[in-house]
Coordinates of C-alpha atoms in Angstrom, one line a residue:
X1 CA 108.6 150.1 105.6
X2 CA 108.2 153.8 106.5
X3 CA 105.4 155.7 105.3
X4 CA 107.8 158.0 102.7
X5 CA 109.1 154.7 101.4
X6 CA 105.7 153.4 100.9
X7 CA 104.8 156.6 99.0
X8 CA 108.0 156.0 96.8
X9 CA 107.0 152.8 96.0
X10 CA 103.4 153.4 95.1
X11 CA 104.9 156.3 92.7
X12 CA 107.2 153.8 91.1
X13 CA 104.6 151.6 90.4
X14 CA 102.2 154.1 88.9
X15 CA 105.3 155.9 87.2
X16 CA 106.0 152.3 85.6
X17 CA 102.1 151.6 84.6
X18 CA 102.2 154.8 82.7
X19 CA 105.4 153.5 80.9
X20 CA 103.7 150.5 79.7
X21 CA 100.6 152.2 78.4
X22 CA 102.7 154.3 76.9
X23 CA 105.3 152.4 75.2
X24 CA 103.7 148.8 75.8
X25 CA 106.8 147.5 77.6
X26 CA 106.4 146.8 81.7
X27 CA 109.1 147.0 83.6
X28 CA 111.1 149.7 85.6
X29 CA 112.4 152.7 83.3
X30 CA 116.4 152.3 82.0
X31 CA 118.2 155.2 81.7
X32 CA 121.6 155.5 79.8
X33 CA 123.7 158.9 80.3
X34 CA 125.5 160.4 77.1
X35 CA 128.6 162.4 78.4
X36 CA 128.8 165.6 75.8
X37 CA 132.1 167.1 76.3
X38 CA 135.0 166.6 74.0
X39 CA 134.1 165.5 70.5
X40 CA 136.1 166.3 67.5
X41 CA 133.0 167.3 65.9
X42 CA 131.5 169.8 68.6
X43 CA 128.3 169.7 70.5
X44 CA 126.1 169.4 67.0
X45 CA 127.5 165.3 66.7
X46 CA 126.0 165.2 70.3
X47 CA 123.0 166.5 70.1
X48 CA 122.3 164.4 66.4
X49 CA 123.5 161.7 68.9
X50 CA 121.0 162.2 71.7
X51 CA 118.4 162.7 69.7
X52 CA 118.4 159.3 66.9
X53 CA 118.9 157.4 70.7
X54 CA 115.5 159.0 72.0
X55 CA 113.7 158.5 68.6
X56 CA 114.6 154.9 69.4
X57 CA 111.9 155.0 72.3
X58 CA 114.1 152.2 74.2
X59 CA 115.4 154.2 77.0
X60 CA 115.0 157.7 78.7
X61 CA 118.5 159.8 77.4
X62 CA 121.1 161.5 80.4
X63 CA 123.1 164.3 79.1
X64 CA 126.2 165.5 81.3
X65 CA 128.3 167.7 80.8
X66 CA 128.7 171.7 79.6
X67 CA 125.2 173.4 79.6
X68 CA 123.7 173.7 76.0
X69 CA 120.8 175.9 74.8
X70 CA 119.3 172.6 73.2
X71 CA 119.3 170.5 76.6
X72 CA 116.4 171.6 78.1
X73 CA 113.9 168.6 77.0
X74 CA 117.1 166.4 78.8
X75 CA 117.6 165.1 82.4
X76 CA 120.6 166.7 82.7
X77 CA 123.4 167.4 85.2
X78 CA 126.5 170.2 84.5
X79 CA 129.9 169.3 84.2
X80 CA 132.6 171.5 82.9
X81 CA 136.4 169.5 83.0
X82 CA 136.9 165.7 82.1
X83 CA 137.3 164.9 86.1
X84 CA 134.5 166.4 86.5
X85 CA 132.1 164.2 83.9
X86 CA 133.8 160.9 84.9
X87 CA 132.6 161.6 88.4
X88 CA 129.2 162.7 87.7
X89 CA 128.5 159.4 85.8
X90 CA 130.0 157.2 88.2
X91 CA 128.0 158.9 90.8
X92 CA 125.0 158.6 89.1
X93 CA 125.8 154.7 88.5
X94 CA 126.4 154.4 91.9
X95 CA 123.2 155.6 92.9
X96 CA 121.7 153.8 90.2
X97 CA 119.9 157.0 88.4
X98 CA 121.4 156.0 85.4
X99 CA 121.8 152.1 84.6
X100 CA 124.6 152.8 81.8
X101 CA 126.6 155.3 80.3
X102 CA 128.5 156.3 77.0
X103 CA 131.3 158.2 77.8
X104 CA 134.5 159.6 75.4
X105 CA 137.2 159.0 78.3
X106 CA 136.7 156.8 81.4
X107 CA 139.9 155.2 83.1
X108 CA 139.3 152.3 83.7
X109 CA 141.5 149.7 86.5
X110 CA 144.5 147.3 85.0
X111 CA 141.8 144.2 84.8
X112 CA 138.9 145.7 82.6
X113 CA 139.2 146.0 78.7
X114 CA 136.1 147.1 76.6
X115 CA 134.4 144.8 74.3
X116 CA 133.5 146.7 71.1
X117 CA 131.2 146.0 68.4
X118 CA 131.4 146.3 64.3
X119 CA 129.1 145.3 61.4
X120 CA 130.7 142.8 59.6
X121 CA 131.1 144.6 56.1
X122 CA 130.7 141.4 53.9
X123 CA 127.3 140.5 56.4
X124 CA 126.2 143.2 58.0
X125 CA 126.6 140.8 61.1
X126 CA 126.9 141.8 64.8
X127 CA 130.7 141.3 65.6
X128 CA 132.1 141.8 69.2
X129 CA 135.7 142.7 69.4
X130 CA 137.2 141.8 72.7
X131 CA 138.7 143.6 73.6
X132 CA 139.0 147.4 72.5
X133 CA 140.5 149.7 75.0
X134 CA 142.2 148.8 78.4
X135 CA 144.3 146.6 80.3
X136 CA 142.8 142.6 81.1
X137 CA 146.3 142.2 82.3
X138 CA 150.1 142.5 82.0
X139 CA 150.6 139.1 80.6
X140 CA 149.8 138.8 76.7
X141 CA 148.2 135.5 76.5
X142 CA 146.6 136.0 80.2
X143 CA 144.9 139.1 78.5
X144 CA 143.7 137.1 76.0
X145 CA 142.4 134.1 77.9
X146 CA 140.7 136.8 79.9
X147 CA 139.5 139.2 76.7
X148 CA 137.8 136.3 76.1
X149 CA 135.4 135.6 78.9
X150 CA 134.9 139.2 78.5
X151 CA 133.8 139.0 74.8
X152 CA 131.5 136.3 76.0
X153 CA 129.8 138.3 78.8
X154 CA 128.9 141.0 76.4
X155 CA 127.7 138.8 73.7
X156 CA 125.7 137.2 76.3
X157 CA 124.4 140.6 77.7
X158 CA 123.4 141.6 74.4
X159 CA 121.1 138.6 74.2
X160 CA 123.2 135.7 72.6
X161 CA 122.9 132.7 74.9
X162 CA 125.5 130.9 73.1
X163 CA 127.9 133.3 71.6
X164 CA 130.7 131.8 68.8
X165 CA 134.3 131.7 69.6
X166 CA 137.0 132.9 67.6
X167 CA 141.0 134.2 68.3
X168 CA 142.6 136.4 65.2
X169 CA 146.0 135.2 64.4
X170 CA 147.9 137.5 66.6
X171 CA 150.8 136.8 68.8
X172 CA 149.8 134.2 71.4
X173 CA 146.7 133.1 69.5
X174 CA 147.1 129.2 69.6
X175 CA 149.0 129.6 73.2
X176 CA 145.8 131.6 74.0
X177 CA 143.9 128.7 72.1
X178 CA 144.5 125.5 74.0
X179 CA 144.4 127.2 76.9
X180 CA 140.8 127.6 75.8
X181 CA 140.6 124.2 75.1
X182 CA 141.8 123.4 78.6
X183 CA 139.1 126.0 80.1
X184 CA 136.8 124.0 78.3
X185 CA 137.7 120.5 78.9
X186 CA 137.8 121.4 82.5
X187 CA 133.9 122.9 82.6
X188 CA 133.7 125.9 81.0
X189 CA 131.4 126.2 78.2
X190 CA 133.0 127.8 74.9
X191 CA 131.4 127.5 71.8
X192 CA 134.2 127.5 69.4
X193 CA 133.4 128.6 65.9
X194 CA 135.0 127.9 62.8
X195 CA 137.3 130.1 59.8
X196 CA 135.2 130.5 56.6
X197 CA 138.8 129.7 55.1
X198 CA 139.2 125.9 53.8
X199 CA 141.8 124.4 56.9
X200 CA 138.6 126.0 59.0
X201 CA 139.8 125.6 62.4
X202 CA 138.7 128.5 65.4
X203 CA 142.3 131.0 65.1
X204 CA 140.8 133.6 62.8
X205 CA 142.1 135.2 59.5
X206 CA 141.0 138.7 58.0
X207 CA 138.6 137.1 56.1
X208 CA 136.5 136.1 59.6
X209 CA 136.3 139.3 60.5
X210 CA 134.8 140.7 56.7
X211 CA 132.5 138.0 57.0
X212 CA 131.9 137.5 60.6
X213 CA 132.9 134.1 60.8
X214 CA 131.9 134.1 65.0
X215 CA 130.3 136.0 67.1
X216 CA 133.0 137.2 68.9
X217 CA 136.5 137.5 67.9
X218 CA 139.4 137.5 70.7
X219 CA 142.5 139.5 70.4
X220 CA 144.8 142.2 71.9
X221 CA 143.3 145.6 73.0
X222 CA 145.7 147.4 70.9
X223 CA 144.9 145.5 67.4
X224 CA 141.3 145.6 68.7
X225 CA 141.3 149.6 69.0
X226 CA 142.5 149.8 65.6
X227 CA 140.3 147.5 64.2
X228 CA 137.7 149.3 65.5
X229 CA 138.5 152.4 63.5
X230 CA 139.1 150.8 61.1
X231 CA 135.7 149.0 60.4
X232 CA 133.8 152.3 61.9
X233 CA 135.6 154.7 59.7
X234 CA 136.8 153.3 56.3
X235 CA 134.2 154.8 54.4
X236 CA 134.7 158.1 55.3
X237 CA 138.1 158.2 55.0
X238 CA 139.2 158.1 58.3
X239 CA 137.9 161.3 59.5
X240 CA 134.6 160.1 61.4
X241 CA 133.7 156.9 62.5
X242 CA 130.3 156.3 60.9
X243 CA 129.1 152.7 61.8
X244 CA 129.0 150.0 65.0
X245 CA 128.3 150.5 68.3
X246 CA 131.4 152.2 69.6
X247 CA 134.1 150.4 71.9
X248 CA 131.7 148.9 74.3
X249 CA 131.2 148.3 78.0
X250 CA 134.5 148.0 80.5
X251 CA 134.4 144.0 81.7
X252 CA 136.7 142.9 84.4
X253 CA 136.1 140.5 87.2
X254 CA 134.4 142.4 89.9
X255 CA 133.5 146.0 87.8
X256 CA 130.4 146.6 88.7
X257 CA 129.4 149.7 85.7
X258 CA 128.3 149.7 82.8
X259 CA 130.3 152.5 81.4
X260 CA 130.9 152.4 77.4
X261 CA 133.5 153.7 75.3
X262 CA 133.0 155.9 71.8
X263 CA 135.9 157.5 70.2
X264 CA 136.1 161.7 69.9
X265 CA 136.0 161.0 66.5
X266 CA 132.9 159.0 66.8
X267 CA 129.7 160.0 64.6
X268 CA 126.5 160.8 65.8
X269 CA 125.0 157.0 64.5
X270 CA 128.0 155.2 66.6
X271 CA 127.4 157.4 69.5
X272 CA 123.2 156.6 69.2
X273 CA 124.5 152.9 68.2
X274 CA 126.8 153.1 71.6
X275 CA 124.0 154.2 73.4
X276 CA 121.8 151.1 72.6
X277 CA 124.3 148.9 73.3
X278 CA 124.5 150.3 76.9
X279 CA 120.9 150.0 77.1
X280 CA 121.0 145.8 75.6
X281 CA 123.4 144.8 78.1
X282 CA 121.7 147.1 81.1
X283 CA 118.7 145.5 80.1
X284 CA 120.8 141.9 80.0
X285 CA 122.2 142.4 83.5
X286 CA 125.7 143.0 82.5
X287 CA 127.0 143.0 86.2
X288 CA 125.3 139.6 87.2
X289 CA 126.3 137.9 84.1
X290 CA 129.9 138.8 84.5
X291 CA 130.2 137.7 88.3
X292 CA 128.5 134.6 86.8
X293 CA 130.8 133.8 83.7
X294 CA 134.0 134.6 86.3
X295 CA 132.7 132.0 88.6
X296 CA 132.5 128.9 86.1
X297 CA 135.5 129.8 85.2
X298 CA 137.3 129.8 88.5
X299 CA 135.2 126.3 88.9
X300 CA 137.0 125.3 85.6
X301 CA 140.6 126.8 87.1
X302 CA 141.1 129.8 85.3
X303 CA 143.8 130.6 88.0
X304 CA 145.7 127.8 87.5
X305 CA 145.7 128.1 83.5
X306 CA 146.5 131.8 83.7
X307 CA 149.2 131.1 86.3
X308 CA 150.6 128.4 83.5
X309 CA 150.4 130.8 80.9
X310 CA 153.0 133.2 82.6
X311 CA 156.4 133.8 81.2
X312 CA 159.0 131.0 82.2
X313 CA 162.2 132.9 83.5
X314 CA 165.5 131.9 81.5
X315 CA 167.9 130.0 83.4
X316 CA 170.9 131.9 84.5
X317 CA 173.4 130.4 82.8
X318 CA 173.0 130.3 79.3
X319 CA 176.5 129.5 77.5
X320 CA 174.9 125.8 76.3
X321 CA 175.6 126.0 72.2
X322 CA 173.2 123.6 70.6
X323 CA 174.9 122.4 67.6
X324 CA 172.7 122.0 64.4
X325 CA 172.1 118.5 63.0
X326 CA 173.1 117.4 59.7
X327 CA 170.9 119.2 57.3
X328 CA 168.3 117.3 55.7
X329 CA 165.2 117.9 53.2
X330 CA 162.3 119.1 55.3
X331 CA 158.3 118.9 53.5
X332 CA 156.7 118.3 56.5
X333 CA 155.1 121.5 58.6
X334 CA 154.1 121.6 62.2
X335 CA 151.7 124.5 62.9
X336 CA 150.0 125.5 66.0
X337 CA 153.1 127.6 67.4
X338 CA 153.3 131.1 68.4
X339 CA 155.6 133.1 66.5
X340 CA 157.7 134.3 69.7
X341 CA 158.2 130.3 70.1
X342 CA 159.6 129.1 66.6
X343 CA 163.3 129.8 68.0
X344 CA 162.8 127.6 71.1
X345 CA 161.0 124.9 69.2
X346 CA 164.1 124.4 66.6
X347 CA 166.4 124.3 69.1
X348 CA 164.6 122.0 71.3
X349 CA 164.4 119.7 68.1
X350 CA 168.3 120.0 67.6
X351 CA 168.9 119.3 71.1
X352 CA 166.8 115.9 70.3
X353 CA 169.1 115.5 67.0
X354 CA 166.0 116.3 64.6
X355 CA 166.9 118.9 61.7
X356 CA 164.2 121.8 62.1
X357 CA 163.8 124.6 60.2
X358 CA 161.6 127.6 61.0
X359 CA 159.0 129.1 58.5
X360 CA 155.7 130.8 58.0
X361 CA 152.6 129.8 56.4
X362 CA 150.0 130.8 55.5
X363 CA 148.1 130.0 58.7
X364 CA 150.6 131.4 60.7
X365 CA 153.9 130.6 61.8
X366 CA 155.6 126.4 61.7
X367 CA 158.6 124.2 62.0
X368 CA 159.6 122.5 59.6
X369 CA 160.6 118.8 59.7
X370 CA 161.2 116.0 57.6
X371 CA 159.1 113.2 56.9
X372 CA 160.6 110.4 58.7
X373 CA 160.7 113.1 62.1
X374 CA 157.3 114.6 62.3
X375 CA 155.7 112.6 64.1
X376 CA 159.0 112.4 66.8
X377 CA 159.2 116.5 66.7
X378 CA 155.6 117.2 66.9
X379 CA 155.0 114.6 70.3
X380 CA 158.5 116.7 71.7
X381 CA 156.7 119.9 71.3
X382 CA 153.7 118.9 72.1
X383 CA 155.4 117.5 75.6
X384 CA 156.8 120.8 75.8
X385 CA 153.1 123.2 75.6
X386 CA 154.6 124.3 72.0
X387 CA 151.4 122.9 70.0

């Protein structure tokens, strides 16, 4: 060790013994940058922002962007256009001055999604929404699977060692469920939580998410973004998002930053709440949990059930006419089936000369057989990755 690095060490260490006597907490410093540029609400929401987050006395506050007569008590570092920002805080990830970031705009690769985070209204209850913003992939019920793992490795960050389970009842939600199941059977450890609603089960309902039934809930980034405003904005009429913690952290396999998403109609309390979050799951090792979660899952064949969950192409000729069977009274329901698979499933049960009728429940979507033929139909599409 050279006699500079030395030095540098010895003025860490002193630099972190002042810390402690100071705040009572050992441990190197963590700092989290706030990019300012490009609210709805001005530079005022930023500044409120900046400063509830250093009240907090958790972490030392970054400001970058367009120089402000209020900044001077800031580590700060200038940056005028949006290129401009988003390279000034990946550079300063990259060199580890900053251990996380909240950002309005950050584009992210096709693979990472953002994991946000709501108070449950009927609870008050910590809620992560995975996934928020982004691309986990092209594939619906691959995104899923994968929005998933990611909702974990937040809740994990953030300092729940054995984070609930839950998917809403979106498109693809019990395909996306037994897939799950398999990751699970085959090693991976899922804690599956349960509806508040009577059948229970782990596909959600709007209820969960008032209450808060798990600790994460799994759907797509597109419902997730608007649940988001939703629950951050609803009692203020849209116009500012006024509670939760902001979209959360970009998780992918192999992103290495911890770079988290607020909307530009994000409040100063998000923005502060956003801010913590960063600093929980710096704190948490964000990084080394995700390369962690992403290896058990490989170990359990994440490849292989992702590969199994990609579209099947139609055969090429497709002039077979499946002729109906004579119609008969049908009171039993299978459920379990995603809505974009009802059609196949009633014609694979005509094609076994079992009367089916599609319908929807109020759990989600089912075939409907009769009593004599449920338990035929349900092994047939159960044989066929239906249910």
């Amino acid at each position: 060790m050279s006699n500079a690095e030395i030095k540098q060490t010895i003025s860490d260490v002193f630099e972190e013994l002042a810390t402690a006597l100071e705040t009572g907490a050992m441990g190197p410093n963590i700092k989290i940058a706030l990019t300012i540029n490009g609210s709805e609400h001005g530079y005022d929401v930023m500044k409120e922002a900046a400063e509830k987050a250093r009240a907090k006395e958790l972490f030392e506050v970054v400001l970058i962007g367009e120089e402000q007569d209020w900044i001077a008590d800031y580590e700060f570092y200038e940056a005028t256009s949006e290129e401009e920002v988003e390279a000034t805080l990946d550079r300063l990830l990259d060199e580890d001055v900053v251990q996380g970031g909240v950002t309005l705009h950050h584009a992210f690769p096709i693979g990472v999604s953002t994991v946000g985070r709501i108070f449950a209204p009927a609870t008050n209850r910590d809620v992560f929404i995975a996934t928020t913003t982004g691309t986990t992939a092209t594939v619906r019920n691959q995104a899923l699977v994968l929005n998933t793992i990611n909702g974990i490795i937040a809740a994990k960050a953030a300092g729940i060692e054995e984070p609930t389970v839950g998917v809403l009842n979106v498109d693809g939600a019990n395909t996306t469920e037994r897939a799950l199941k398999a990751l699970a059977d085959n090693g991976y450890e899922i804690t599956f939580g349960q509806s508040i609603r009577a059948d229970g089960g782990s596909v959600l309902r709007g209820n969960d998410l008032l209450v808060g039934s798990t600790d994460v809930i799994v759907t797509d980034s597109l419902t997730g973004n608007i649940l988001m405003k939703l629950f951050s904005a609803y009692n203020t009429g849209g116009r500012v998002e006024a509670t939760g913690y902001g979209y959360g952290p970009g998780i992918g396999e192999g992103f290495d930053k911890n770079i988290h998403i607020v909307s530009r109609a994000s409040g100063a309390a998000v923005i502060a709440n956003a801010m913590e979050y960063a600093y929980q799951v710096a704190k948490g090792g964000l990084v080394q949990v995700s390369q962690a979660e992403y290896e058990k899952a490989h170990k359990a064949k994440l490849g292989d059930i992702l590969e199994g969950l990609t579209p099947k192409e139609k055969a090429a000729t497709s002039d077979e006419t499946v002729e109906m069977p004579e119609k008969e009274v049908v009171t039993e329901s299978i459920s379990g089936i995603d809505v974009l698979d009802l059609d196949l499933a009633v014609e694979l049960l005509w094609k076994a000369d079992i009367y089916a009728e599609s319908g929807m429940g109020c759990a989600g979507p089912i075939v409907l057989v009769s009593e004599a033929n449920v338990a035929k139909a349900r092994d047939i599409m159960q044989a066929e990755g239906l249910v």
